[in-house]
Amino acid sequence: MTDLPIHPLSSEHKMLRDAARDFAQKEIAPIAAELDESGEFPHKTMKKMGELGFMGIEIPEEYGGAGMDALAYVLALEEICKVDASHGVIMSVNNSLYCHGILKFGTEEQRRKFVTPIASGQAIGAYSLTEPQSGSDAGAIRSLATRDGDFYVLNGRKSWVTSGPVASYFVVFMMTNPEKKQKGVSAFLVEGNTPGLTRGKKEPKLGIRASATSELIFENCRIPAENRLGAEGEGFKIAMTVLDAGRIGIATQALGIAEAAYEAARQYAAQRESFGQPIGAFQGTGFKIADMKTRIEASRLLIYNAAIAKEKSKLTGDRYSLEASMAKLFASETAMYVTHQAVQIHGGMGYSKELPVERYFRDAKITEIYEGTSEIQRLVISRSELGLR
Ligand code: CAA
């Protein structure tokens, strides 16, 4: 385990957390249910989040970001996700999967051109790894990037791209040398208006409905060779490194959802009476409250631990895959457990759209699936512990 300082939060951390809490309560809470119902993308609030510095929290100010650390990022994200997981995932992908990767692997020109507008919230960034036939087996990419003089020509179909319908810039992973399999994957930076790139239909989803997800279709899409991120063949490692950061974001999203569901259930258990006493006084309910609270606090510590490991990695270059996967695994399964119990404690009201509890339940499920399923997190953790590849 990473050494956890006893009081890891500085006054800057607390100020940012309070600003995010304030914004989420005032600006997002009143529209969250409506956006979930309509599936409309929250352009206005995302723009305001950009102005507040939430879209590139760890990005240095010279590239449009807030210049804060990994713990600041999870503190702010947690507050947004407590109110709305859709805003949360857009913020997470923008910060982690998009900005973090280009900052880490990009050239100075790439950072200036591709990070600055996205970290400052003027536009949205997205990450595109998955294809219809390759989800967990992320190296089984079929899309092809073929070198043609000073250009690459991109062809193929990518799927499940968070912010796909609205993003202005993408990090895209394609094969440059299929014979080499994973070692033949390369990463590219693609502008959303490049001819030959079209966006597929928006996916109809169970939860996080205000976030927009789609396919990307590349048909002879020509991009300058200078838009390659990293060396040819380095793409798989870049994708995996960036996902370690992303998984901390999704763990935080799960934590926020679980906290919201827990708070609703706690209040309901204390107020709702049955058989002459508050339902929380029955051990069947009280013990659920105890387990929910304990798992939430354990999730938080795993997430802070992973954020501190990520911060250290900026100095040492060490991987923090183990810490990130443990945080995501535990927090996402906690979110499912807590939201399930919260619906149960609310009885019929938990099933009604008049309360947000059913939304938390629907939003929680994706955290066990995207950016690596729970099975993939267990694979990463067990391989790391057993020294296996
Ligand atoms: N950091 C750096 N390097 C890494 C790494 C990491 N986290 N993980 C693996 N690598 C390196 C390995 O060291 C190895 O390098 P060498 O060959 O030089 O030794 C190479 O990558 C291959 O590693 P593996 O043999 O472990 O690869 P694998 O094929 O067994 O796959 C896996 C490992 C963990 C299963 C991986 O494929 C994986 O994480 N799959 C899940 C993919 C995923 O999370 N997809 C979600 C996409 S994003 C999304 O959900 C949509 C969205 O918009 C939010």
Tab-separated table of C-alpha atoms and ligand atoms in Angstrom:
chain	number	residue	atom	x	y	z
A	1	MET	CA	0.000	0.000	0.000
A	2	THR	CA	1.062	3.559	-0.634
A	3	ASP	CA	1.917	5.494	2.538
A	4	LEU	CA	-1.189	7.507	3.337
A	5	PRO	CA	-0.515	10.733	5.170
A	6	ILE	CA	-2.928	11.118	8.106
A	7	HIS	CA	-4.275	14.459	6.851
A	8	PRO	CA	-3.733	14.287	3.100
A	9	LEU	CA	-6.080	17.184	2.251
A	10	SER	CA	-4.552	20.650	1.982
A	11	SER	CA	-6.593	23.859	2.167
A	12	GLU	CA	-6.444	24.025	-1.679
A	13	HIS	CA	-7.910	20.526	-1.865
A	14	LYS	CA	-10.729	21.499	0.450
A	15	MET	CA	-11.430	24.719	-1.475
A	16	LEU	CA	-11.656	22.857	-4.763
A	17	ARG	CA	-13.856	20.143	-3.232
A	18	ASP	CA	-16.183	22.797	-1.794
A	19	ALA	CA	-16.328	24.662	-5.105
A	20	ALA	CA	-17.232	21.426	-6.922
A	21	ARG	CA	-19.865	20.585	-4.286
A	22	ASP	CA	-21.358	24.040	-4.551
A	23	PHE	CA	-21.461	23.938	-8.338
A	24	ALA	CA	-22.970	20.439	-8.409
A	25	GLN	CA	-25.695	21.345	-5.930
A	26	LYS	CA	-26.606	24.670	-7.523
A	27	GLU	CA	-26.178	23.968	-11.227
A	28	ILE	CA	-26.432	20.220	-11.797
A	29	ALA	CA	-28.881	18.937	-9.165
A	30	PRO	CA	-31.870	20.874	-10.573
A	31	ILE	CA	-31.405	19.414	-14.107
A	32	ALA	CA	-30.043	15.886	-13.470
A	33	ALA	CA	-33.384	14.011	-13.527
A	34	GLU	CA	-34.606	15.893	-16.598
A	35	LEU	CA	-31.395	15.181	-18.532
A	36	ASP	CA	-31.577	11.512	-17.545
A	37	GLU	CA	-35.096	11.377	-18.961
A	38	SER	CA	-34.339	13.265	-22.198
A	39	GLY	CA	-30.820	11.905	-22.758
A	40	GLU	CA	-29.742	15.404	-23.749
A	41	PHE	CA	-26.001	16.225	-23.533
A	42	PRO	CA	-25.331	18.895	-20.863
A	43	HIS	CA	-23.438	21.370	-23.063
A	44	LYS	CA	-24.082	24.414	-20.859
A	45	THR	CA	-23.009	22.920	-17.543
A	46	MET	CA	-19.976	21.236	-19.080
A	47	LYS	CA	-18.864	24.621	-20.447
A	48	LYS	CA	-19.222	26.165	-16.994
A	49	MET	CA	-17.240	23.272	-15.499
A	50	GLY	CA	-14.499	24.105	-17.990
A	51	GLU	CA	-14.493	27.741	-16.887
A	52	LEU	CA	-14.118	26.590	-13.269
A	53	GLY	CA	-11.077	24.502	-14.198
A	54	PHE	CA	-12.731	21.084	-13.666
A	55	MET	CA	-11.967	19.730	-17.142
A	56	GLY	CA	-8.174	19.627	-16.801
A	57	ILE	CA	-7.500	19.581	-13.084
A	58	GLU	CA	-4.031	17.960	-13.248
A	59	ILE	CA	-3.005	19.739	-16.431
A	60	PRO	CA	-0.428	22.542	-15.930
A	61	GLU	CA	-1.807	26.046	-16.323
A	62	GLU	CA	0.389	26.657	-19.385
A	63	TYR	CA	-1.739	24.054	-21.230
A	64	GLY	CA	-5.063	25.450	-20.036
A	65	GLY	CA	-5.485	23.313	-16.903
A	66	ALA	CA	-5.827	23.999	-13.188
A	67	GLY	CA	-2.323	22.691	-12.303
A	68	MET	CA	-3.461	20.674	-9.291
A	69	ASP	CA	-2.692	17.103	-8.200
A	70	ALA	CA	-4.331	13.690	-8.551
A	71	LEU	CA	-6.032	13.902	-5.162
A	72	ALA	CA	-7.613	17.249	-6.119
A	73	TYR	CA	-8.972	15.588	-9.243
A	74	VAL	CA	-10.742	12.782	-7.370
A	75	LEU	CA	-12.094	15.162	-4.715
A	76	ALA	CA	-13.752	17.393	-7.315
A	77	LEU	CA	-14.966	14.474	-9.424
A	78	GLU	CA	-16.528	12.776	-6.387
A	79	GLU	CA	-18.670	15.865	-5.725
A	80	ILE	CA	-19.888	16.053	-9.320
A	81	CYS	CA	-20.678	12.309	-9.397
A	82	LYS	CA	-22.621	12.484	-6.122
A	83	VAL	CA	-25.096	14.655	-7.995
A	84	ASP	CA	-24.883	13.283	-11.536
A	85	ALA	CA	-22.835	10.392	-12.901
A	86	SER	CA	-23.334	11.594	-16.496
A	87	HIS	CA	-21.547	14.894	-15.896
A	88	GLY	CA	-19.018	12.794	-13.959
A	89	VAL	CA	-18.038	10.456	-16.778
A	90	ILE	CA	-17.684	13.305	-19.297
A	91	MET	CA	-15.378	15.060	-16.819
A	92	SER	CA	-13.441	11.850	-16.088
A	93	VAL	CA	-12.799	10.927	-19.736
A	94	ASN	CA	-11.810	14.510	-20.562
A	95	ASN	CA	-9.325	14.705	-17.662
A	96	SER	CA	-7.929	11.175	-17.591
A	97	LEU	CA	-8.300	9.306	-20.851
A	98	TYR	CA	-7.794	12.336	-23.065
A	99	CYS	CA	-5.719	15.125	-21.439
A	100	HIS	CA	-3.565	12.956	-19.161
A	101	GLY	CA	-2.455	10.704	-22.043
A	102	ILE	CA	-1.433	13.536	-24.361
A	103	LEU	CA	0.340	15.371	-21.548
A	104	LYS	CA	2.296	12.202	-20.749
A	105	PHE	CA	3.094	10.961	-24.255
A	106	GLY	CA	2.659	14.012	-26.509
A	107	THR	CA	5.218	16.386	-27.994
A	108	GLU	CA	5.224	20.058	-27.009
A	109	GLU	CA	3.291	20.954	-30.207
A	110	GLN	CA	0.740	18.205	-29.561
A	111	ARG	CA	0.218	19.373	-25.990
A	112	ARG	CA	-0.360	22.952	-27.109
A	113	LYS	CA	-2.706	22.067	-29.946
A	114	PHE	CA	-4.620	19.112	-28.511
A	115	VAL	CA	-4.591	19.628	-24.729
A	116	THR	CA	-5.113	23.378	-24.288
A	117	PRO	CA	-8.653	23.716	-25.754
A	118	ILE	CA	-9.830	20.576	-23.972
A	119	ALA	CA	-8.253	21.153	-20.542
A	120	SER	CA	-9.688	24.673	-20.516
A	121	GLY	CA	-13.146	23.295	-21.318
A	122	GLN	CA	-13.622	25.079	-24.667
A	123	ALA	CA	-14.219	21.704	-26.303
A	124	ILE	CA	-14.631	18.045	-25.286
A	125	GLY	CA	-12.036	15.283	-25.751
A	126	ALA	CA	-12.603	11.526	-26.164
A	127	TYR	CA	-10.648	8.234	-26.207
A	128	SER	CA	-11.339	5.485	-28.698
A	129	LEU	CA	-9.861	2.016	-28.136
A	130	THR	CA	-12.758	-0.472	-28.254
A	131	GLU	CA	-14.039	-2.035	-31.474
A	132	PRO	CA	-17.103	-4.210	-32.096
A	133	GLN	CA	-14.961	-7.392	-31.809
A	134	SER	CA	-12.416	-6.186	-29.227
A	135	GLY	CA	-13.492	-4.998	-25.775
A	136	SER	CA	-11.658	-6.777	-22.965
A	137	ASP	CA	-9.150	-8.176	-25.489
A	138	ALA	CA	-8.083	-4.646	-26.264
A	139	GLY	CA	-5.111	-5.660	-28.432
A	140	ALA	CA	-7.354	-7.423	-31.005
A	141	ILE	CA	-7.824	-4.194	-32.951
A	142	ARG	CA	-8.695	-4.483	-36.664
A	143	SER	CA	-8.853	-0.804	-37.660
A	144	LEU	CA	-5.885	0.098	-39.859
A	145	ALA	CA	-3.707	3.177	-40.067
A	146	THR	CA	-1.630	3.082	-43.257
A	147	ARG	CA	1.300	5.434	-43.777
A	148	ASP	CA	1.117	7.496	-46.989
A	149	GLY	CA	4.001	9.971	-47.181
A	150	ASP	CA	3.436	12.680	-44.581
A	151	PHE	CA	-0.016	11.285	-43.721
A	152	TYR	CA	-1.714	8.271	-42.196
A	153	VAL	CA	-4.927	6.979	-43.749
A	154	LEU	CA	-7.328	5.635	-41.120
A	155	ASN	CA	-9.949	2.965	-41.844
A	156	GLY	CA	-12.162	1.031	-39.452
A	157	ARG	CA	-14.959	1.116	-36.943
A	158	LYS	CA	-14.586	2.004	-33.255
A	159	SER	CA	-17.338	1.501	-30.688
A	160	TRP	CA	-18.543	2.640	-27.264
A	161	VAL	CA	-16.783	5.985	-27.447
A	162	THR	CA	-17.787	8.154	-24.473
A	163	SER	CA	-18.539	11.691	-25.779
A	164	GLY	CA	-18.220	10.281	-29.348
A	165	PRO	CA	-21.135	12.350	-30.733
A	166	VAL	CA	-19.916	15.659	-29.282
A	167	ALA	CA	-16.118	15.534	-28.956
A	168	SER	CA	-13.940	17.884	-31.001
A	169	TYR	CA	-10.761	15.822	-30.593
A	170	PHE	CA	-10.058	12.104	-30.205
A	171	VAL	CA	-7.200	9.853	-29.135
A	172	VAL	CA	-7.669	6.830	-31.421
A	173	PHE	CA	-5.850	3.476	-31.367
A	174	MET	CA	-5.316	1.620	-34.654
A	175	MET	CA	-3.107	-1.110	-36.136
A	176	THR	CA	-0.093	0.072	-38.085
A	177	ASN	CA	1.391	-3.432	-38.304
A	178	PRO	CA	-1.191	-6.231	-37.811
A	179	GLU	CA	1.473	-8.984	-37.919
A	180	LYS	CA	2.957	-7.674	-34.694
A	181	LYS	CA	-0.435	-7.836	-32.919
A	182	GLN	CA	-0.357	-5.681	-29.742
A	183	LYS	CA	3.099	-4.374	-30.663
A	184	GLY	CA	1.653	-3.206	-33.983
A	185	VAL	CA	-0.860	-0.811	-32.380
A	186	SER	CA	-0.271	2.956	-32.630
A	187	ALA	CA	-2.060	5.979	-31.168
A	188	PHE	CA	-3.304	8.994	-33.154
A	189	LEU	CA	-4.774	12.410	-32.426
A	190	VAL	CA	-7.735	13.109	-34.686
A	191	GLU	CA	-9.722	16.306	-35.098
A	192	GLY	CA	-13.460	15.654	-35.087
A	193	ASN	CA	-14.095	17.528	-38.368
A	194	THR	CA	-11.535	15.568	-40.435
A	195	PRO	CA	-13.103	14.339	-43.716
A	196	GLY	CA	-13.576	10.566	-43.622
A	197	LEU	CA	-14.561	10.497	-39.941
A	198	THR	CA	-18.253	10.084	-39.189
A	199	ARG	CA	-19.994	9.386	-35.910
A	200	GLY	CA	-22.416	6.494	-35.584
A	201	LYS	CA	-25.786	6.672	-33.886
A	202	LYS	CA	-25.936	7.601	-30.224
A	203	GLU	CA	-26.234	4.435	-28.130
A	204	PRO	CA	-29.479	4.115	-26.137
A	205	LYS	CA	-28.252	3.274	-22.613
A	206	LEU	CA	-29.593	1.935	-19.300
A	207	GLY	CA	-27.818	4.630	-17.269
A	208	ILE	CA	-25.516	7.680	-17.553
A	209	ARG	CA	-28.058	8.705	-20.168
A	210	ALA	CA	-27.026	12.369	-20.426
A	211	SER	CA	-23.531	11.338	-21.501
A	212	ALA	CA	-23.316	10.647	-25.228
A	213	THR	CA	-21.793	7.388	-26.514
A	214	SER	CA	-21.370	6.321	-30.138
A	215	GLU	CA	-19.385	4.501	-32.781
A	216	LEU	CA	-16.776	6.269	-34.901
A	217	ILE	CA	-16.454	5.257	-38.547
A	218	PHE	CA	-13.206	5.959	-40.383
A	219	GLU	CA	-13.258	5.755	-44.194
A	220	ASN	CA	-10.011	6.881	-45.818
A	221	CYS	CA	-9.607	9.523	-43.130
A	222	ARG	CA	-6.263	11.278	-43.775
A	223	ILE	CA	-4.433	12.831	-40.856
A	224	PRO	CA	-0.933	14.390	-40.760
A	225	ALA	CA	1.787	11.972	-39.646
A	226	GLU	CA	2.731	14.505	-36.950
A	227	ASN	CA	-0.570	13.565	-35.212
A	228	ARG	CA	0.798	10.164	-34.190
A	229	LEU	CA	1.038	10.036	-30.396
A	230	GLY	CA	4.235	8.246	-29.349
A	231	ALA	CA	6.188	5.911	-31.626
A	232	GLU	CA	4.690	3.390	-34.040
A	233	GLY	CA	3.921	0.216	-32.067
A	234	GLU	CA	3.726	2.003	-28.717
A	235	GLY	CA	-0.053	2.409	-28.867
A	236	PHE	CA	-1.044	-0.564	-26.698
A	237	LYS	CA	1.192	0.541	-23.841
A	238	ILE	CA	-0.102	4.090	-24.144
A	239	ALA	CA	-3.694	2.802	-24.073
A	240	MET	CA	-3.026	0.705	-20.950
A	241	THR	CA	-1.071	3.421	-19.132
A	242	VAL	CA	-3.849	5.921	-19.761
A	243	LEU	CA	-6.488	3.422	-18.609
A	244	ASP	CA	-4.753	3.176	-15.224
A	245	ALA	CA	-5.526	6.881	-14.783
A	246	GLY	CA	-9.017	6.444	-16.212
A	247	ARG	CA	-9.834	3.640	-13.779
A	248	ILE	CA	-9.247	5.961	-10.825
A	249	GLY	CA	-11.802	8.317	-12.395
A	250	ILE	CA	-14.404	5.563	-12.802
A	251	ALA	CA	-13.757	4.348	-9.242
A	252	THR	CA	-14.480	7.907	-8.127
A	253	GLN	CA	-17.637	8.009	-10.215
A	254	ALA	CA	-18.767	4.801	-8.481
A	255	LEU	CA	-17.955	6.315	-5.081
A	256	GLY	CA	-20.054	9.409	-5.828
A	257	ILE	CA	-23.036	7.327	-6.968
A	258	ALA	CA	-22.767	5.103	-3.869
A	259	GLU	CA	-22.581	8.090	-1.533
A	260	ALA	CA	-25.705	9.663	-3.040
A	261	ALA	CA	-27.661	6.401	-2.779
A	262	TYR	CA	-26.410	5.795	0.748
A	263	GLU	CA	-27.438	9.252	1.967
A	264	ALA	CA	-30.937	8.819	0.536
A	265	ALA	CA	-31.241	5.366	2.160
A	266	ARG	CA	-29.891	6.560	5.511
A	267	GLN	CA	-32.409	9.382	5.721
A	268	TYR	CA	-35.270	7.151	4.611
A	269	ALA	CA	-34.334	4.415	7.125
A	270	ALA	CA	-34.323	6.976	9.942
A	271	GLN	CA	-37.691	8.525	9.000
A	272	ARG	CA	-39.906	5.853	7.483
A	273	GLU	CA	-41.853	3.942	10.120
A	274	SER	CA	-43.140	0.418	9.920
A	275	PHE	CA	-44.615	-1.731	12.682
A	276	GLY	CA	-44.353	1.257	15.052
A	277	GLN	CA	-40.659	2.121	14.613
A	278	PRO	CA	-38.240	3.580	12.049
A	279	ILE	CA	-37.278	0.826	9.612
A	280	GLY	CA	-33.594	1.500	10.423
A	281	ALA	CA	-34.264	0.179	13.937
A	282	PHE	CA	-34.827	-3.281	12.457
A	283	GLN	CA	-31.472	-5.007	12.242
A	284	GLY	CA	-32.346	-6.207	8.728
A	285	THR	CA	-32.153	-2.569	7.636
A	286	GLY	CA	-29.683	-1.200	10.211
A	287	PHE	CA	-27.050	-3.779	9.285
A	288	LYS	CA	-27.464	-2.879	5.607
A	289	ILE	CA	-26.730	0.749	6.541
A	290	ALA	CA	-23.619	-0.406	8.428
A	291	ASP	CA	-22.335	-2.437	5.473
A	292	MET	CA	-23.093	0.328	2.969
A	293	LYS	CA	-21.230	2.949	5.008
A	294	THR	CA	-18.231	0.693	5.659
A	295	ARG	CA	-17.828	-0.291	2.009
A	296	ILE	CA	-18.101	3.353	0.913
A	297	GLU	CA	-15.347	4.449	3.311
A	298	ALA	CA	-13.154	1.521	2.205
A	299	SER	CA	-13.696	2.557	-1.432
A	300	ARG	CA	-12.695	6.114	-0.629
A	301	LEU	CA	-9.426	4.980	0.988
A	302	LEU	CA	-8.579	2.739	-1.982
A	303	ILE	CA	-9.240	5.667	-4.328
A	304	TYR	CA	-7.133	8.126	-2.325
A	305	ASN	CA	-4.415	5.476	-2.167
A	306	ALA	CA	-4.520	5.091	-5.961
A	307	ALA	CA	-4.503	8.876	-6.465
A	308	ILE	CA	-1.415	9.213	-4.260
A	309	ALA	CA	0.280	6.362	-6.176
A	310	LYS	CA	-0.547	8.182	-9.435
A	311	GLU	CA	0.944	11.395	-8.067
A	312	LYS	CA	4.137	9.570	-7.058
A	313	SER	CA	4.295	7.984	-10.495
A	314	LYS	CA	4.645	11.473	-12.022
A	315	LEU	CA	8.068	11.604	-10.306
A	316	THR	CA	9.161	7.968	-10.466
A	317	GLY	CA	7.444	6.684	-13.610
A	318	ASP	CA	6.333	3.600	-11.644
A	319	ARG	CA	3.109	1.899	-12.696
A	320	TYR	CA	0.116	2.121	-10.369
A	321	SER	CA	-2.019	-0.452	-12.196
A	322	LEU	CA	-2.532	-2.509	-9.023
A	323	GLU	CA	-3.776	0.442	-6.942
A	324	ALA	CA	-6.028	1.724	-9.762
A	325	SER	CA	-7.561	-1.695	-10.472
A	326	MET	CA	-8.200	-2.420	-6.772
A	327	ALA	CA	-9.903	0.962	-6.378
A	328	LYS	CA	-12.081	0.473	-9.469
A	329	LEU	CA	-12.991	-3.122	-8.621
A	330	PHE	CA	-14.001	-2.397	-5.057
A	331	ALA	CA	-15.703	0.954	-5.639
A	332	SER	CA	-17.761	-0.241	-8.621
A	333	GLU	CA	-18.956	-3.375	-6.820
A	334	THR	CA	-19.716	-1.179	-3.797
A	335	ALA	CA	-21.778	1.149	-5.997
A	336	MET	CA	-23.842	-1.818	-7.226
A	337	TYR	CA	-24.272	-3.163	-3.706
A	338	VAL	CA	-25.200	0.193	-2.185
A	339	THR	CA	-27.618	1.256	-4.926
A	340	HIS	CA	-29.288	-2.178	-4.836
A	341	GLN	CA	-29.771	-1.920	-1.079
A	342	ALA	CA	-30.912	1.704	-1.351
A	343	VAL	CA	-33.708	0.701	-3.762
A	344	GLN	CA	-34.671	-2.140	-1.410
A	345	ILE	CA	-34.746	0.085	1.679
A	346	HIS	CA	-36.990	2.563	-0.179
A	347	GLY	CA	-39.387	-0.223	-1.199
A	348	GLY	CA	-41.866	0.959	-3.857
A	349	MET	CA	-40.486	4.487	-3.704
A	350	GLY	CA	-37.067	3.151	-4.697
A	351	TYR	CA	-38.621	1.898	-7.928
A	352	SER	CA	-40.309	5.193	-8.701
A	353	LYS	CA	-38.907	7.921	-10.943
A	354	GLU	CA	-40.140	10.447	-8.378
A	355	LEU	CA	-36.921	9.822	-6.429
A	356	PRO	CA	-33.354	9.697	-7.825
A	357	VAL	CA	-32.601	6.298	-6.208
A	358	GLU	CA	-33.593	4.270	-9.290
A	359	ARG	CA	-31.310	6.527	-11.395
A	360	TYR	CA	-28.379	5.805	-9.063
A	361	PHE	CA	-29.108	2.068	-9.455
A	362	ARG	CA	-29.110	2.313	-13.276
A	363	ASP	CA	-26.028	4.587	-13.333
A	364	ALA	CA	-24.013	2.283	-11.048
A	365	LYS	CA	-23.989	-0.737	-13.391
A	366	ILE	CA	-21.702	0.745	-16.050
A	367	THR	CA	-18.914	1.275	-13.504
A	368	GLU	CA	-18.476	-2.536	-13.383
A	369	ILE	CA	-18.153	-2.634	-17.172
A	370	TYR	CA	-16.368	0.260	-18.855
A	371	GLU	CA	-12.644	1.053	-18.658
A	372	GLY	CA	-12.133	-2.636	-17.848
A	373	THR	CA	-14.792	-4.983	-16.453
A	374	SER	CA	-14.555	-6.279	-12.886
A	375	GLU	CA	-13.189	-9.521	-14.390
A	376	ILE	CA	-10.375	-7.545	-16.106
A	377	GLN	CA	-9.582	-5.710	-12.848
A	378	ARG	CA	-9.316	-9.101	-11.072
A	379	LEU	CA	-7.011	-10.280	-13.861
A	380	VAL	CA	-4.746	-7.227	-13.473
A	381	ILE	CA	-4.667	-7.574	-9.666
A	382	SER	CA	-4.051	-11.334	-9.619
A	383	ARG	CA	-1.354	-11.170	-12.315
A	384	SER	CA	0.381	-8.425	-10.387
A	385	GLU	CA	0.220	-10.328	-7.097
A	386	LEU	CA	1.330	-13.621	-8.611
A	387	GLY	CA	4.034	-12.073	-10.789
A	388	LEU	CA	2.311	-13.361	-13.948
A	389	ARG	CA	1.896	-11.675	-17.300
B	1	CAA	N1	0.815	0.093	-18.161
B	1	CAA	C1	1.898	-0.040	-18.970
B	1	CAA	N2	2.103	-1.140	-19.737
B	1	CAA	C2	1.186	-2.115	-19.674
B	1	CAA	C3	0.050	-2.045	-18.850
B	1	CAA	C4	-0.118	-0.875	-18.076
B	1	CAA	N3	-1.179	-0.727	-17.273
B	1	CAA	N4	-0.682	-3.173	-18.991
B	1	CAA	C5	-0.020	-3.949	-19.866
B	1	CAA	N5	1.106	-3.311	-20.288
B	1	CAA	C6	2.123	-3.802	-21.225
B	1	CAA	C7	2.769	-5.076	-20.677
B	1	CAA	O1	3.842	-4.785	-19.831
B	1	CAA	C8	3.187	-5.767	-21.944
B	1	CAA	O2	4.388	-5.186	-22.423
B	1	CAA	P1	5.636	-6.109	-22.961
B	1	CAA	O3	5.035	-7.000	-24.007
B	1	CAA	O4	6.617	-5.116	-23.501
B	1	CAA	O5	6.136	-6.861	-21.772
B	1	CAA	C9	2.098	-5.398	-22.946
B	1	CAA	O6	1.486	-4.200	-22.446
B	1	CAA	C10	1.042	-6.466	-23.093
B	1	CAA	O7	0.511	-6.728	-21.789
B	1	CAA	P2	-0.330	-8.032	-21.454
B	1	CAA	O8	0.394	-9.256	-21.954
B	1	CAA	O9	-0.693	-7.985	-20.008
B	1	CAA	O10	-1.616	-7.837	-22.388
B	1	CAA	P3	-2.963	-8.664	-22.464
B	1	CAA	O11	-3.321	-8.863	-23.905
B	1	CAA	O12	-2.893	-9.885	-21.590
B	1	CAA	O13	-4.030	-7.613	-21.935
B	1	CAA	C11	-5.423	-6.675	-20.262
B	1	CAA	C12	-4.026	-7.135	-20.655
B	1	CAA	C13	-5.285	-6.244	-18.838
B	1	CAA	C14	-6.457	-7.775	-20.379
B	1	CAA	C15	-5.812	-5.474	-21.178
B	1	CAA	O14	-6.088	-5.894	-22.497
B	1	CAA	C16	-7.019	-4.703	-20.670
B	1	CAA	O15	-6.892	-3.865	-19.764
B	1	CAA	N6	-8.234	-4.951	-21.232
B	1	CAA	C17	-9.410	-4.129	-20.904
B	1	CAA	C18	-9.500	-2.965	-21.864
B	1	CAA	C19	-10.366	-1.847	-21.348
B	1	CAA	O16	-10.292	-1.457	-20.194
B	1	CAA	N7	-11.172	-1.283	-22.256
B	1	CAA	C20	-11.989	-0.154	-21.949
B	1	CAA	C21	-11.817	0.874	-23.035
B	1	CAA	S1	-12.285	2.539	-22.712
B	1	CAA	C22	-13.958	2.556	-22.423
B	1	CAA	O17	-14.429	1.810	-21.630
B	1	CAA	C23	-14.844	3.496	-23.166
B	1	CAA	C24	-14.842	4.882	-22.700
B	1	CAA	O18	-14.879	5.822	-23.486
B	1	CAA	C25	-14.881	5.191	-21.258
